[in-house]
């Protein structure tokens, strides 16, 4: 008995006297169907026919997959709290002072919303022309900055004044191996940062005699001012969250610091601050606040120096973590091999410099930092009296002063 070819929805039951029938694909009407849609029971022969057989079925299938994937995501309580605060601020601002006074719809397009819900990254180029205009108006009016929670620098919190380290420079409170073995380093860092306390070194700091064969340069105190300024600058513009872009944060430090970025050797605190203020007022960063923002950073430098050695060691340790995290991110980034190798070697050198300065700070007397902070405050007063124009003239040769070797490695 020959096989029967059916083109209708009804299928005949198979039996020994009634062999199975073959059904033509309902989409292309050319091939025999091998599959059945679980939603509409339509028969199809291939993936191409399935995608084109019913837009309603395929869209609902993809939507349910996305919804199920989002349900499986388990955000922590801190993420939920931050998101709720952002939504509340956005809702209150929208009610009191909407961005579009003309009454235009300020919501995102369906395509952008679907991309966000699916976990994709939305760039500025992905926005429509109208969305780009609204975004630029929101940036210009300062509405977006109101949605970001203001960051309080850790060096201005009361807990920063009571940081204590052991004699070998390590943190006094160590996590217990049995009770906190399951706690990752990132979670431990977040816990301490939320309480206003930075973590110190995990391993003892070696003596300078094990790192260099000669006496350390007396200009290291000047270089420390440069490093502290670049650190405060970076954390200020990243709102304290350098972990969100470690490689970008590290490159900002190099662009501001004469010692770390240009291998410069300024001789005085005035030269150091002049160079840093010049970089702050450069076209790349002028929009952040210019000279006024730079002078506020000088206050940050003086505050950090006034806290003493333990706080400076924790600051340098945090900077070292930033550089190391930048090196790890660099491995996963797609850049030209030559450029990637150049940045990697520079970050390694910077990390070693920061570690050496950390060891040097550990061996300095406590009274040295109050004196250095007083010099920084005096230089700031000089800048304010003369408007900074006269002091900037000395910074031309700071980055070119590379002839004298200050650190000789064993």
Tab-separated table of N, CA and C in Angstrom, residues 263-391:
chain	number	residue	atom	x	y	z
A	263	UNK	N	57.194	59.663	34.337
A	263	UNK	CA	58.500	59.373	34.948
A	263	UNK	C	59.245	60.656	35.298
A	264	UNK	N	58.481	61.694	35.633
A	264	UNK	CA	59.079	62.959	36.010
A	264	UNK	C	59.581	62.946	37.441
A	265	UNK	N	60.424	63.926	37.770
A	265	UNK	CA	61.015	64.025	39.098
A	265	UNK	C	60.973	65.471	39.573
A	266	UNK	N	59.811	65.973	39.964
A	266	UNK	CA	59.731	67.351	40.463
A	266	UNK	C	60.547	67.524	41.729
A	267	UNK	N	61.101	68.709	41.880
A	267	UNK	CA	61.995	68.964	43.011
A	267	UNK	C	61.286	69.564	44.207
A	268	UNK	N	60.167	70.222	44.002
A	268	UNK	CA	59.478	70.904	45.092
A	268	UNK	C	57.989	70.570	45.046
A	269	UNK	N	57.329	70.846	46.167
A	269	UNK	CA	55.878	70.656	46.232
A	269	UNK	C	55.177	71.613	45.275
A	270	UNK	N	55.724	72.818	45.113
A	270	UNK	CA	55.125	73.783	44.193
A	270	UNK	C	55.129	73.261	42.756
A	271	UNK	N	56.247	72.684	42.323
A	271	UNK	CA	56.311	72.124	40.982
A	271	UNK	C	55.317	70.980	40.808
A	272	UNK	N	55.207	70.162	41.835
A	272	UNK	CA	54.275	69.033	41.767
A	272	UNK	C	52.836	69.511	41.624
A	273	UNK	N	52.422	70.433	42.491
A	273	UNK	CA	51.047	70.921	42.435
A	273	UNK	C	50.796	71.712	41.156
A	274	UNK	N	51.804	72.421	40.664
A	274	UNK	CA	51.634	73.177	39.427
A	274	UNK	C	51.348	72.241	38.256
A	275	UNK	N	52.097	71.154	38.182
A	275	UNK	CA	51.879	70.199	37.102
A	275	UNK	C	50.493	69.563	37.207
A	276	UNK	N	50.115	69.161	38.421
A	276	UNK	CA	48.804	68.528	38.607
A	276	UNK	C	47.667	69.481	38.272
A	277	UNK	N	47.810	70.761	38.660
A	277	UNK	CA	46.769	71.732	38.361
A	277	UNK	C	46.709	72.028	36.867
A	278	UNK	N	47.850	72.010	36.215
A	278	UNK	CA	47.855	72.185	34.769
A	278	UNK	C	47.089	71.067	34.073
A	279	UNK	N	47.310	69.827	34.517
A	279	UNK	CA	46.590	68.703	33.928
A	279	UNK	C	45.095	68.793	34.212
A	280	UNK	N	44.744	69.258	35.410
A	280	UNK	CA	43.334	69.395	35.763
A	280	UNK	C	42.647	70.456	34.906
A	281	UNK	N	43.382	71.504	34.541
A	281	UNK	CA	42.823	72.581	33.720
A	281	UNK	C	43.040	72.357	32.225
A	282	UNK	N	43.576	71.207	31.843
A	282	UNK	CA	43.809	70.905	30.439
A	282	UNK	C	42.482	70.677	29.719
A	283	UNK	N	42.469	70.743	28.385
A	283	UNK	CA	41.205	70.543	27.656
A	283	UNK	C	40.528	69.209	27.952
A	284	UNK	N	41.314	68.180	28.306
A	284	UNK	CA	40.718	66.862	28.553
A	284	UNK	C	39.860	66.844	29.814
A	285	UNK	N	40.210	67.674	30.823
A	285	UNK	CA	39.500	67.632	32.104
A	285	UNK	C	38.945	68.996	32.519
A	286	UNK	N	39.019	69.975	31.638
A	286	UNK	CA	38.590	71.317	32.015
A	286	UNK	C	37.107	71.368	32.359
A	287	UNK	N	36.317	70.515	31.712
A	287	UNK	CA	34.874	70.548	31.937
A	287	UNK	C	34.478	70.075	33.334
A	288	UNK	N	35.383	69.403	34.046
A	288	UNK	CA	35.042	68.866	35.369
A	288	UNK	C	34.936	69.978	36.406
A	289	UNK	N	35.741	71.023	36.271
A	289	UNK	CA	35.687	72.095	37.260
A	289	UNK	C	36.845	73.057	37.191
A	290	UNK	N	37.866	72.701	36.409
A	290	UNK	CA	38.975	73.622	36.215
A	290	UNK	C	39.788	73.856	37.474
A	291	UNK	N	40.249	75.092	37.639
A	291	UNK	CA	41.134	75.427	38.755
A	291	UNK	C	40.445	75.293	40.105
A	292	UNK	N	39.172	75.624	40.155
A	292	UNK	CA	38.453	75.496	41.424
A	292	UNK	C	38.415	74.043	41.891
A	293	UNK	N	38.175	73.130	40.953
A	293	UNK	CA	38.188	71.710	41.290
A	293	UNK	C	39.586	71.262	41.699
A	294	UNK	N	40.616	71.779	41.029
A	294	UNK	CA	41.990	71.416	41.378
A	294	UNK	C	42.383	71.883	42.762
A	295	UNK	N	41.972	73.093	43.134
A	295	UNK	CA	42.293	73.593	44.478
A	295	UNK	C	41.564	72.791	45.555
A	296	UNK	N	40.359	72.311	45.245
A	296	UNK	CA	39.657	71.446	46.198
A	296	UNK	C	40.407	70.124	46.366
A	297	UNK	N	41.018	69.641	45.283
A	297	UNK	CA	41.818	68.416	45.386
A	297	UNK	C	43.070	68.634	46.226
A	298	UNK	N	43.624	69.840	46.189
A	298	UNK	CA	44.774	70.146	47.056
A	298	UNK	C	44.369	70.019	48.521
A	299	UNK	N	43.143	70.438	48.842
A	299	UNK	CA	42.637	70.240	50.208
A	299	UNK	C	42.537	68.752	50.538
A	300	UNK	N	42.122	67.936	49.562
A	300	UNK	CA	42.069	66.494	49.785
A	300	UNK	C	43.457	65.936	50.081
A	301	UNK	N	44.453	66.416	49.349
A	301	UNK	CA	45.830	65.949	49.571
A	301	UNK	C	46.281	66.301	50.991
A	302	UNK	N	46.014	67.541	51.407
A	302	UNK	CA	46.404	67.947	52.756
A	302	UNK	C	45.671	67.134	53.815
A	303	UNK	N	44.398	66.840	53.572
A	303	UNK	CA	43.639	66.045	54.544
A	303	UNK	C	44.202	64.631	54.663
A	304	UNK	N	44.542	64.028	53.537
A	304	UNK	CA	45.093	62.679	53.566
A	304	UNK	C	46.450	62.652	54.259
A	305	UNK	N	47.286	63.644	53.997
A	305	UNK	CA	48.595	63.692	54.655
A	305	UNK	C	48.441	63.895	56.154
A	306	UNK	N	47.439	64.668	56.564
A	306	UNK	CA	47.235	64.919	57.997
A	306	UNK	C	46.808	63.661	58.745
A	307	UNK	N	46.237	62.697	58.041
A	307	UNK	CA	45.804	61.462	58.701
A	307	UNK	C	46.979	60.606	59.151
A	308	UNK	N	48.126	60.776	58.541
A	308	UNK	CA	49.318	60.037	58.977
A	308	UNK	C	49.613	58.813	58.127
A	309	UNK	N	50.645	58.099	58.555
A	309	UNK	CA	51.160	56.959	57.809
A	309	UNK	C	50.164	55.846	57.537
A	310	UNK	N	49.396	55.373	58.536
A	310	UNK	CA	48.457	54.264	58.273
A	310	UNK	C	47.455	54.569	57.164
A	311	UNK	N	46.887	55.784	57.167
A	311	UNK	CA	45.927	56.130	56.117
A	311	UNK	C	46.608	56.222	54.758
A	312	UNK	N	47.833	56.748	54.722
A	312	UNK	CA	48.564	56.836	53.452
A	312	UNK	C	48.894	55.446	52.912
A	313	UNK	N	49.239	54.529	53.795
A	313	UNK	CA	49.523	53.159	53.359
A	313	UNK	C	48.270	52.513	52.785
A	314	UNK	N	47.126	52.729	53.435
A	314	UNK	CA	45.871	52.169	52.917
A	314	UNK	C	45.517	52.799	51.575
A	315	UNK	N	45.785	54.095	51.433
A	315	UNK	CA	45.532	54.766	50.165
A	315	UNK	C	46.399	54.179	49.058
A	316	UNK	N	47.695	54.010	49.331
A	316	UNK	CA	48.602	53.437	48.336
A	316	UNK	C	48.247	51.982	48.039
A	317	UNK	N	47.771	51.270	49.043
A	317	UNK	CA	47.348	49.884	48.825
A	317	UNK	C	46.110	49.839	47.924
A	318	UNK	N	45.199	50.785	48.115
A	318	UNK	CA	44.017	50.856	47.247
A	318	UNK	C	44.426	51.223	45.820
A	319	UNK	N	45.388	52.115	45.680
A	319	UNK	CA	45.896	52.470	44.353
A	319	UNK	C	46.576	51.268	43.696
A	320	UNK	N	47.301	50.498	44.487
A	320	UNK	CA	47.936	49.285	43.953
A	320	UNK	C	46.891	48.293	43.471
A	321	UNK	N	45.800	48.135	44.224
A	321	UNK	CA	44.714	47.249	43.787
A	321	UNK	C	44.095	47.740	42.486
A	322	UNK	N	43.972	49.057	42.341
A	322	UNK	CA	43.434	49.619	41.111
A	322	UNK	C	44.323	49.277	39.917
A	323	UNK	N	45.636	49.419	40.076
A	323	UNK	CA	46.565	49.127	38.983
A	323	UNK	C	46.523	47.641	38.627
A	324	UNK	N	46.506	46.776	39.629
A	324	UNK	CA	46.467	45.335	39.369
A	324	UNK	C	45.151	44.936	38.692
A	325	UNK	N	44.039	45.547	39.130
A	325	UNK	CA	42.756	45.256	38.479
A	325	UNK	C	42.750	45.748	37.037
A	326	UNK	N	43.419	46.874	36.791
A	326	UNK	CA	43.540	47.355	35.423
A	326	UNK	C	44.330	46.403	34.539
A	327	UNK	N	45.377	45.794	35.103
A	327	UNK	CA	46.146	44.801	34.337
A	327	UNK	C	45.295	43.597	33.991
A	328	UNK	N	44.439	43.166	34.921
A	328	UNK	CA	43.577	42.014	34.639
A	328	UNK	C	42.543	42.357	33.573
A	329	UNK	N	41.973	43.553	33.644
A	329	UNK	CA	41.001	43.945	32.630
A	329	UNK	C	41.656	44.095	31.264
A	330	UNK	N	42.912	44.509	31.259
A	330	UNK	CA	43.604	44.715	29.987
A	330	UNK	C	43.747	43.413	29.214
A	331	UNK	N	43.850	42.292	29.921
A	331	UNK	CA	43.997	41.000	29.250
A	331	UNK	C	42.766	40.639	28.439
A	332	UNK	N	41.597	41.056	28.903
A	332	UNK	CA	40.353	40.698	28.217
A	332	UNK	C	39.933	41.724	27.177
A	333	UNK	N	40.594	42.868	27.136
A	333	UNK	CA	40.215	43.901	26.174
A	333	UNK	C	40.821	43.615	24.810
A	334	UNK	N	40.094	44.014	23.761
A	334	UNK	CA	40.569	43.827	22.396
A	334	UNK	C	41.252	45.112	21.928
A	335	UNK	N	42.550	45.104	21.965
A	335	UNK	CA	43.337	46.232	21.496
A	335	UNK	C	44.460	45.723	20.613
A	336	UNK	N	45.101	46.664	19.944
A	336	UNK	CA	46.248	46.269	19.146
A	336	UNK	C	47.332	45.685	20.041
A	337	UNK	N	47.998	44.652	19.549
A	337	UNK	CA	48.950	43.924	20.375
A	337	UNK	C	50.070	44.829	20.853
A	338	UNK	N	50.565	45.721	19.980
A	338	UNK	CA	51.651	46.606	20.361
A	338	UNK	C	51.209	47.565	21.441
A	339	UNK	N	50.029	48.183	21.265
A	339	UNK	CA	49.509	49.115	22.253
A	339	UNK	C	49.215	48.412	23.570
A	340	UNK	N	48.660	47.225	23.513
A	340	UNK	CA	48.345	46.461	24.724
A	340	UNK	C	49.601	46.118	25.494
A	341	UNK	N	50.657	45.728	24.804
A	341	UNK	CA	51.912	45.398	25.471
A	341	UNK	C	52.538	46.624	26.108
A	342	UNK	N	52.414	47.779	25.453
A	342	UNK	CA	52.980	49.016	25.990
A	342	UNK	C	52.280	49.423	27.284
A	343	UNK	N	50.935	49.357	27.287
A	343	UNK	CA	50.182	49.717	28.491
A	343	UNK	C	50.458	48.737	29.615
A	344	UNK	N	50.566	47.462	29.286
A	344	UNK	CA	50.820	46.444	30.307
A	344	UNK	C	52.164	46.666	30.986
A	345	UNK	N	53.203	46.939	30.219
A	345	UNK	CA	54.527	47.172	30.807
A	345	UNK	C	54.535	48.440	31.650
A	346	UNK	N	53.785	49.463	31.214
A	346	UNK	CA	53.733	50.704	31.991
A	346	UNK	C	53.003	50.485	33.314
A	347	UNK	N	51.918	49.720	33.295
A	347	UNK	CA	51.182	49.454	34.532
A	347	UNK	C	52.010	48.637	35.507
A	348	UNK	N	52.791	47.706	35.006
A	348	UNK	CA	53.653	46.920	35.885
A	348	UNK	C	54.685	47.809	36.567
A	349	UNK	N	55.264	48.734	35.802
A	349	UNK	CA	56.250	49.650	36.372
A	349	UNK	C	55.607	50.562	37.403
A	350	UNK	N	54.413	51.042	37.110
A	350	UNK	CA	53.707	51.910	38.051
A	350	UNK	C	53.375	51.161	39.332
A	351	UNK	N	52.944	49.915	39.206
A	351	UNK	CA	52.618	49.117	40.398
A	351	UNK	C	53.838	48.936	41.288
A	352	UNK	N	54.999	48.752	40.704
A	352	UNK	CA	56.225	48.595	41.489
A	352	UNK	C	56.616	49.906	42.169
A	353	UNK	N	56.398	51.032	41.487
A	353	UNK	CA	56.687	52.325	42.101
A	353	UNK	C	55.779	52.580	43.296
A	354	UNK	N	54.488	52.283	43.120
A	354	UNK	CA	53.534	52.493	44.210
A	354	UNK	C	53.905	51.615	45.402
A	355	UNK	N	54.303	50.388	45.151
A	355	UNK	CA	54.670	49.495	46.244
A	355	UNK	C	55.924	50.004	46.967
A	356	UNK	N	56.878	50.536	46.201
A	356	UNK	CA	58.086	51.081	46.836
A	356	UNK	C	57.743	52.285	47.701
A	357	UNK	N	56.911	53.201	47.201
A	357	UNK	CA	56.507	54.359	47.996
A	357	UNK	C	55.768	53.913	49.247
A	358	UNK	N	54.975	52.856	49.148
A	358	UNK	CA	54.255	52.329	50.311
A	358	UNK	C	55.234	51.860	51.385
A	359	UNK	N	56.260	51.151	50.971
A	359	UNK	CA	57.275	50.702	51.925
A	359	UNK	C	58.029	51.877	52.535
A	360	UNK	N	58.280	52.906	51.738
A	360	UNK	CA	58.973	54.097	52.244
A	360	UNK	C	58.107	54.836	53.264
A	361	UNK	N	56.820	54.982	52.973
A	361	UNK	CA	55.910	55.659	53.902
A	361	UNK	C	55.869	54.925	55.238
A	362	UNK	N	55.934	53.616	55.193
A	362	UNK	CA	55.853	52.822	56.419
A	362	UNK	C	57.009	53.109	57.371
A	363	UNK	N	58.146	53.536	56.856
A	363	UNK	CA	59.324	53.759	57.699
A	363	UNK	C	59.501	55.214	58.119
A	364	UNK	N	58.598	56.095	57.709
A	364	UNK	CA	58.748	57.505	58.051
A	364	UNK	C	58.114	57.815	59.402
A	365	UNK	N	58.668	58.810	60.138
A	365	UNK	CA	58.101	59.177	61.444
A	365	UNK	C	56.742	59.861	61.296
A	366	UNK	N	55.967	59.822	62.342
A	366	UNK	CA	54.608	60.331	62.303
A	366	UNK	C	54.578	61.838	62.068
A	367	UNK	N	55.513	62.576	62.659
A	367	UNK	CA	55.481	64.033	62.548
A	367	UNK	C	55.814	64.533	61.142
A	368	UNK	N	56.361	63.666	60.293
A	368	UNK	CA	56.718	64.101	58.938
A	368	UNK	C	55.480	64.476	58.138
A	369	UNK	N	54.357	63.824	58.391
A	369	UNK	CA	53.174	64.031	57.564
A	369	UNK	C	52.465	65.332	57.900
A	370	UNK	N	52.454	65.732	59.145
A	370	UNK	CA	51.838	67.015	59.494
A	370	UNK	C	52.618	68.171	58.888
A	371	UNK	N	53.952	68.041	58.846
A	371	UNK	CA	54.770	69.086	58.228
A	371	UNK	C	54.524	69.163	56.724
A	372	UNK	N	54.420	68.014	56.074
A	372	UNK	CA	54.178	67.999	54.638
A	372	UNK	C	52.786	68.545	54.318
A	373	UNK	N	51.815	68.239	55.163
A	373	UNK	CA	50.463	68.778	54.957
A	373	UNK	C	50.455	70.291	55.097
A	374	UNK	N	51.229	70.820	56.027
A	374	UNK	CA	51.311	72.276	56.201
A	374	UNK	C	51.929	72.936	54.969
A	375	UNK	N	52.926	72.305	54.365
A	375	UNK	CA	53.545	72.856	53.153
A	375	UNK	C	52.532	72.874	52.009
A	376	UNK	N	51.744	71.815	51.887
A	376	UNK	CA	50.734	71.750	50.824
A	376	UNK	C	49.705	72.858	51.009
A	377	UNK	N	49.260	73.094	52.240
A	377	UNK	CA	48.281	74.152	52.489
A	377	UNK	C	48.879	75.528	52.195
A	378	UNK	N	50.148	75.713	52.531
A	378	UNK	CA	50.792	76.993	52.247
A	378	UNK	C	50.904	77.236	50.739
A	379	UNK	N	51.205	76.179	49.985
A	379	UNK	CA	51.293	76.331	48.533
A	379	UNK	C	49.924	76.633	47.934
A	380	UNK	N	48.884	76.070	48.512
A	380	UNK	CA	47.543	76.376	48.018
A	380	UNK	C	47.212	77.851	48.242
A	381	UNK	N	47.574	78.365	49.388
A	381	UNK	CA	47.342	79.794	49.650
A	381	UNK	C	48.099	80.663	48.662
A	382	UNK	N	49.309	80.231	48.299
A	382	UNK	CA	50.090	80.972	47.319
A	382	UNK	C	49.416	80.961	45.947
A	383	UNK	N	48.873	79.808	45.572
A	383	UNK	CA	48.163	79.727	44.301
A	383	UNK	C	46.947	80.642	44.287
A	384	UNK	N	46.226	80.703	45.393
A	384	UNK	CA	45.027	81.517	45.453
A	384	UNK	C	45.368	82.995	45.441
A	385	UNK	N	46.490	83.375	46.056
A	385	UNK	CA	46.887	84.779	46.096
A	385	UNK	C	47.324	85.286	44.724
A	386	UNK	N	48.035	84.412	43.990
A	386	UNK	CA	48.564	84.824	42.690
A	386	UNK	C	47.734	84.305	41.524
A	387	UNK	N	46.628	83.631	41.816
A	387	UNK	CA	45.762	83.150	40.749
A	387	UNK	C	46.283	81.954	40.011
A	388	UNK	N	47.435	81.408	40.438
A	388	UNK	CA	47.968	80.204	39.826
A	388	UNK	C	48.741	80.437	38.552
A	389	UNK	N	48.612	81.616	37.891
A	389	UNK	CA	49.262	81.827	36.594
A	389	UNK	C	50.770	81.893	36.722
A	390	UNK	N	51.244	82.494	37.790
A	390	UNK	CA	52.680	82.629	37.952
A	390	UNK	C	53.334	81.307	38.297
A	391	UNK	N	52.629	80.470	39.025
A	391	UNK	CA	53.215	79.211	39.474
A	391	UNK	C	53.279	78.186	38.349
